[in-house]
Amino acid sequence: MTEKFLKILTGINRPSAPSSGSMILVRDLYSAMPETRTTFLGREPVDPAWQAAFGELTALSTVKRPHGPHFDSYVDELTREVGALIEKIQPHAIHAQYVGFALSQAFSRTAGNIPIIAIAHGPDVMVAERSAWEREGMYEVAAASAAIVAPTAALADRIDRLTGREFTNRLSVIPWGIRLSEARVRAHPPTEEGPLALVHAGRLDENKSTATAVEALALTEQPHHLTVIGHGVLREHLEQQALELGVRDRVRFEPFLPRAELWRRLPHFDAFVGTTAGLEAFGLVLIEAQAHGLPVAYSDVPEVREVLGTTGVPYTPGDPRSLAVALDEMGRDAHLREALTSAALKNARRYDISTTGRRLRELTLRVAF
């Protein structure tokens, strides 16, 4: 039986390049979705490799004004541009990335009879929890959507609460995934006890709380080394913090790496450290680490606990002493690390991007036909 061919319109209102976890996820997701032609709305500059992942990529021309007194007029202009594109493309369904952000609002105002699936990423939920104005945007998009997708039940519950539990029956949980076939595990992981070569990768901001890992290094009994990979507003602060704590010689800072390079590097470390202290939509980089056989110490926030559970070592969010204890335990116990590696690989196998693509496609077919 021939599968029904789907035309999907989606987009993220940023330069079209693999600059964040969500951008990489979206590229992987629509590449993995069979019998589908996806038109992606993004921004200049466009990465050539990014463009190849979609049936068509259109750069939006409306000048961005995402904050301040001109936001409403900006959304109005964006809505007119998006409306013309919808009329031209005539998709079977629209996937509105980030529930409540400007582009998803534009989709919700111009879709007409075309069904919308709103897809949450985390930052949209974070801003809605802080601002009544942002909650209004989330509510508008949720009300216009036939379905709302979150990668974890914990994140779905936050959205449900923020929208007054009026759209509970529209919420679906579809876990994120990665290209598991491209992950490589170190052939002979170290079995000796002693200090660990640790790695942390992600945005360097308050929510990601990389400072917890730096502070923990000053509290460990063993002289572990930490490599921090990523960019963000707190980079200089973290470097100064490491200097003041006397661990600058054990902390190495590196810029954001393309995924292929990050994945090439991961097997050379002994363990991964996740530090998010607030909201984490899913923790995709933790699954990337597990897929490469790395034991993971993770901040015990609800969304990550749901994804990793007992396959990693949890510690109290934002508590460097709790993390230090977890790191020393892994450093002293090679058998524990071996068990965590086995558990990590088994857990990662649950999160293949092809499964994410198949489930989202099935949901889209249900709402579109």
C-alpha positions as semicolon CSV with decimal commas, in nm:
position;residue;x (nm);y (nm);z (nm)
1;M;0,000;0,000;0,000
2;T;0,142;0,339;-0,103
3;E;0,187;0,590;0,177
4;K;0,003;0,920;0,144
5;F;0,242;1,199;0,045
6;L;0,251;1,492;0,288
7;K;0,331;1,858;0,224
8;I;0,437;2,029;0,546
9;L;0,516;2,394;0,608
10;T;0,732;2,476;0,909
11;G;1,012;2,710;1,010
12;I;1,222;2,870;1,280
13;N;1,267;3,246;1,272
14;R;1,649;3,235;1,288
15;P;1,941;3,210;1,045
16;S;1,913;2,873;0,874
17;A;2,215;2,696;1,018
18;P;2,282;2,425;1,281
19;S;2,343;2,679;1,558
20;S;2,148;2,517;1,843
21;G;1,998;2,189;1,957
22;S;1,652;2,278;1,826
23;M;1,784;2,378;1,485
24;I;1,981;2,053;1,453
25;L;1,681;1,853;1,574
26;V;1,448;2,007;1,315
27;R;1,691;1,939;1,031
28;D;1,728;1,576;1,140
29;L;1,355;1,535;1,199
30;Y;1,232;1,640;0,856
31;S;1,516;1,457;0,683
32;A;1,397;1,140;0,860
33;M;1,028;1,181;0,773
34;P;0,933;0,953;0,480
35;E;0,699;1,049;0,195
36;T;0,708;1,413;0,298
37;R;0,804;1,738;0,130
38;T;0,885;2,006;0,385
39;T;0,907;2,376;0,313
40;F;1,113;2,550;0,580
41;L;1,088;2,921;0,657
42;G;1,408;3,060;0,805
43;R;1,643;3,357;0,785
44;E;1,956;3,455;0,599
45;P;2,234;3,350;0,602
46;V;2,148;2,999;0,487
47;D;2,391;2,713;0,547
48;P;2,409;2,506;0,222
49;A;2,401;2,179;0,415
50;W;2,092;2,300;0,597
51;Q;1,911;2,385;0,274
52;A;1,969;2,034;0,140
53;A;1,769;1,885;0,429
54;F;1,437;2,032;0,309
55;G;1,230;2,018;-0,005
56;E;1,241;2,396;-0,015
57;L;1,385;2,668;0,206
58;T;1,253;3,023;0,199
59;A;1,427;3,309;0,380
60;L;1,178;3,543;0,547
61;S;1,221;3,910;0,461
62;T;1,019;4,083;0,735
63;V;1,265;4,269;0,958
64;K;1,275;4,107;1,301
65;R;1,157;4,312;1,598
66;P;1,105;4,040;1,859
67;H;1,085;4,270;2,162
68;G;0,958;4,610;2,260
69;P;0,678;4,842;2,148
70;H;0,699;4,744;1,780
71;F;0,639;4,373;1,835
72;D;0,270;4,381;1,741
73;S;0,335;4,561;1,413
74;Y;0,622;4,320;1,345
75;V;0,391;4,018;1,389
76;D;0,134;4,186;1,163
77;E;0,396;4,229;0,888
78;L;0,524;3,875;0,937
79;T;0,167;3,746;0,923
80;R;0,112;3,909;0,584
81;E;0,433;3,757;0,448
82;V;0,351;3,413;0,587
83;G;-0,007;3,431;0,461
84;A;0,114;3,487;0,106
85;L;0,350;3,191;0,136
86;I;0,074;2,963;0,268
87;E;-0,146;3,063;-0,025
88;K;0,136;2,976;-0,264
89;I;0,252;2,651;-0,101
90;Q;-0,088;2,508;0,001
91;P;0,053;2,261;0,256
92;H;-0,149;1,975;0,401
93;A;-0,037;2,079;0,751
94;I;0,166;2,343;0,933
95;H;0,415;2,258;1,207
96;A;0,449;2,567;1,427
97;Q;0,785;2,540;1,606
98;Y;0,800;2,718;1,946
99;V;0,450;2,759;2,087
100;G;0,376;3,131;2,102
101;F;0,678;3,283;1,929
102;A;0,622;3,532;1,645
103;L;0,633;3,287;1,355
104;S;0,393;3,045;1,525
105;Q;0,156;3,337;1,591
106;A;0,175;3,429;1,222
107;F;0,093;3,068;1,130
108;S;-0,203;3,063;1,369
109;R;-0,351;3,380;1,215
110;T;-0,320;3,275;0,851
111;A;-0,365;2,897;0,843
112;G;-0,736;2,907;0,768
113;N;-0,855;2,548;0,727
114;I;-0,501;2,407;0,719
115;P;-0,440;2,217;1,047
116;I;-0,159;2,332;1,275
117;I;0,055;2,113;1,498
118;A;0,235;2,328;1,755
119;I;0,573;2,188;1,863
120;A;0,727;2,295;2,194
121;H;1,103;2,331;2,237
122;G;1,158;2,462;2,590
123;P;1,251;2,831;2,555
124;D;0,889;2,902;2,456
125;V;0,772;2,746;2,782
126;M;1,039;2,926;2,986
127;V;0,935;3,271;2,865
128;A;0,565;3,190;2,909
129;E;0,631;3,097;3,271
130;R;0,795;3,437;3,328
131;S;0,561;3,666;3,136
132;A;0,183;3,705;3,109
133;W;0,234;3,862;2,766
134;E;0,423;3,554;2,645
135;R;0,153;3,330;2,794
136;E;-0,103;3,511;2,580
137;G;0,101;3,424;2,271
138;M;0,124;3,060;2,378
139;Y;-0,251;3,048;2,442
140;E;-0,326;3,196;2,099
141;V;-0,119;2,934;1,920
142;A;-0,250;2,648;2,135
143;A;-0,609;2,753;2,067
144;A;-0,546;2,756;1,691
145;S;-0,372;2,417;1,688
146;A;-0,522;2,076;1,622
147;A;-0,242;1,918;1,828
148;I;0,039;2,032;2,057
149;V;0,355;1,821;2,075
150;A;0,607;1,813;2,360
151;P;0,908;1,580;2,393
152;T;0,835;1,485;2,756
153;A;0,525;1,446;2,971
154;A;0,677;1,691;3,220
155;L;0,702;1,964;2,956
156;A;0,352;1,883;2,828
157;D;0,218;1,933;3,181
158;R;0,383;2,275;3,202
159;I;0,214;2,377;2,875
160;D;-0,116;2,237;2,999
161;R;-0,090;2,445;3,316
162;L;0,015;2,761;3,131
163;T;-0,286;2,737;2,897
164;G;-0,535;2,686;3,180
165;R;-0,573;2,313;3,106
166;E;-0,812;2,404;2,825
167;F;-0,630;2,201;2,558
168;T;-0,531;1,888;2,749
169;N;-0,680;1,658;2,486
170;R;-0,465;1,821;2,215
171;L;-0,136;1,743;2,388
172;S;0,082;1,458;2,261
173;V;0,421;1,344;2,386
174;I;0,666;1,250;2,110
175;P;1,022;1,207;2,243
176;W;1,304;1,361;2,045
177;G;1,577;1,152;1,887
178;I;1,918;1,152;1,725
179;R;2,085;0,981;1,428
180;L;2,184;0,675;1,627
181;S;2,349;0,503;1,332
182;E;2,617;0,775;1,324
183;A;2,720;0,742;1,691
184;R;3,047;0,565;1,768
185;V;3,150;0,408;2,100
186;R;3,510;0,392;2,219
187;A;3,642;0,041;2,151
188;H;3,816;0,007;2,489
189;P;3,673;0,239;2,757
190;P;3,912;0,301;3,049
191;T;3,863;0,062;3,340
192;E;4,108;0,205;3,592
193;E;4,006;0,417;3,888
194;G;4,117;0,776;3,920
195;P;4,040;1,129;3,799
196;L;3,793;1,157;3,512
197;A;3,811;1,346;3,184
198;L;3,470;1,516;3,193
199;V;3,286;1,702;2,919
200;H;2,996;1,947;2,920
201;A;2,838;2,090;2,604
202;G;2,565;2,350;2,567
203;R;2,474;2,718;2,591
204;L;2,660;2,906;2,860
205;D;2,372;3,082;3,033
206;E;2,198;3,094;3,370
207;N;1,949;2,817;3,297
208;K;2,216;2,572;3,179
209;S;2,408;2,648;3,501
210;T;2,753;2,545;3,379
211;A;2,881;2,722;3,690
212;T;2,761;2,423;3,893
213;A;3,014;2,200;3,716
214;V;3,298;2,451;3,759
215;E;3,222;2,492;4,130
216;A;3,192;2,115;4,175
217;L;3,544;2,069;4,041
218;A;3,675;2,275;4,333
219;L;3,495;2,043;4,578
220;T;3,589;1,700;4,445
221;E;3,838;1,480;4,626
222;Q;3,988;1,370;4,295
223;P;4,146;1,617;4,047
224;H;3,900;1,563;3,761
225;H;3,940;1,767;3,442
226;L;3,647;1,935;3,266
227;T;3,613;2,045;2,904
228;V;3,334;2,299;2,847
229;I;3,215;2,319;2,485
230;G;2,978;2,596;2,383
231;H;2,917;2,967;2,360
232;G;2,704;3,210;2,555
233;V;2,691;3,525;2,763
234;L;2,857;3,367;3,067
235;R;3,178;3,246;2,900
236;E;3,405;3,514;3,050
237;H;3,235;3,486;3,389
238;L;3,293;3,110;3,395
239;E;3,660;3,151;3,304
240;Q;3,702;3,403;3,586
241;Q;3,515;3,174;3,825
242;A;3,748;2,884;3,744
243;L;4,046;3,112;3,806
244;E;3,914;3,234;4,142
245;L;3,834;2,879;4,256
246;G;4,185;2,762;4,172
247;V;4,076;2,510;3,906
248;R;4,158;2,705;3,589
249;D;4,427;2,450;3,502
250;R;4,163;2,175;3,515
251;V;3,893;2,349;3,310
252;R;3,928;2,389;2,934
253;F;3,688;2,612;2,739
254;E;3,618;2,547;2,372
255;P;3,375;2,716;2,131
256;F;3,054;2,565;1,995
257;L;3,135;2,267;1,775
258;P;2,940;2,137;1,476
259;R;2,771;1,813;1,569
260;A;3,000;1,593;1,358
261;E;3,303;1,732;1,541
262;L;3,136;1,706;1,883
263;W;3,044;1,345;1,815
264;R;3,399;1,271;1,701
265;R;3,527;1,408;2,032
266;L;3,278;1,250;2,273
267;P;3,430;0,899;2,287
268;H;3,758;1,050;2,412
269;F;3,601;1,152;2,744
270;D;3,517;0,941;3,050
271;A;3,180;1,096;3,143
272;F;2,937;1,374;3,051
273;V;2,808;1,636;3,295
274;G;2,460;1,787;3,246
275;T;2,397;2,095;3,458
276;T;2,060;2,253;3,371
277;A;1,916;2,399;3,691
278;G;1,578;2,514;3,558
279;L;1,378;2,390;3,262
280;E;1,519;2,135;3,018
281;A;1,276;2,031;2,744
282;F;1,439;1,692;2,688
283;G;1,817;1,690;2,727
284;L;1,909;1,579;2,375
285;V;2,284;1,628;2,428
286;L;2,266;1,380;2,717
287;I;2,127;1,117;2,480
288;E;2,405;1,203;2,235
289;A;2,657;1,139;2,512
290;Q;2,488;0,812;2,611
291;A;2,483;0,695;2,249
292;H;2,863;0,728;2,252
293;G;2,887;0,516;2,567
294;L;2,949;0,796;2,817
295;P;2,819;0,768;3,173
296;V;2,613;1,079;3,249
297;A;2,583;1,280;3,570
298;Y;2,265;1,483;3,532
299;S;2,082;1,759;3,713
300;D;1,767;1,598;3,852
301;V;1,504;1,819;3,685
302;P;1,172;1,651;3,592
303;E;1,215;1,643;3,214
304;V;1,563;1,489;3,227
305;R;1,465;1,243;3,499
306;E;1,188;1,125;3,267
307;V;1,435;1,065;2,983
308;L;1,735;0,922;3,174
309;G;1,593;0,780;3,497
310;T;1,833;0,526;3,648
311;T;2,056;0,515;3,339
312;G;2,253;0,815;3,468
313;V;2,365;0,953;3,804
314;P;2,129;1,227;3,927
315;Y;2,232;1,509;4,157
316;T;2,050;1,802;4,316
317;P;2,000;2,082;4,057
318;G;2,231;2,378;4,110
319;D;2,415;2,206;4,398
320;P;2,789;2,175;4,323
321;R;2,856;1,966;4,634
322;S;2,597;1,709;4,526
323;L;2,758;1,696;4,182
324;A;3,107;1,665;4,333
325;V;2,996;1,359;4,531
326;A;2,851;1,202;4,214
327;L;3,170;1,265;4,016
328;D;3,395;1,121;4,285
329;E;3,173;0,815;4,311
330;M;3,211;0,753;3,937
331;G;3,584;0,821;3,954
332;R;3,642;0,568;4,233
333;D;3,420;0,291;4,096
334;A;3,516;0,153;3,755
335;H;3,245;-0,113;3,782
336;L;2,985;0,160;3,828
337;R;3,109;0,338;3,515
338;E;3,095;0,011;3,322
339;A;2,735;-0,046;3,434
340;L;2,644;0,313;3,348
341;T;2,795;0,273;3,001
342;S;2,579;-0,035;2,936
343;A;2,270;0,141;3,069
344;A;2,350;0,452;2,864
345;L;2,376;0,261;2,537
346;K;2,053;0,074;2,606
347;N;1,867;0,394;2,694
348;A;1,996;0,583;2,389
349;R;1,857;0,314;2,160
350;R;1,507;0,427;2,262
351;Y;1,561;0,765;2,098
352;D;1,625;0,727;1,727
353;I;1,524;1,025;1,511
354;S;1,350;0,791;1,266
355;T;1,104;0,699;1,542
356;T;1,041;1,067;1,616
357;G;0,981;1,134;1,247
358;R;0,747;0,837;1,207
359;R;0,536;0,931;1,509
360;L;0,510;1,298;1,410
361;R;0,416;1,199;1,056
362;E;0,144;0,965;1,187
363;L;0,003;1,244;1,404
364;T;0,011;1,483;1,108
365;L;-0,180;1,237;0,890
366;R;-0,447;1,202;1,159
367;V;-0,510;1,576;1,181
368;A;-0,469;1,653;0,809
369;F;-0,691;1,389;0,648
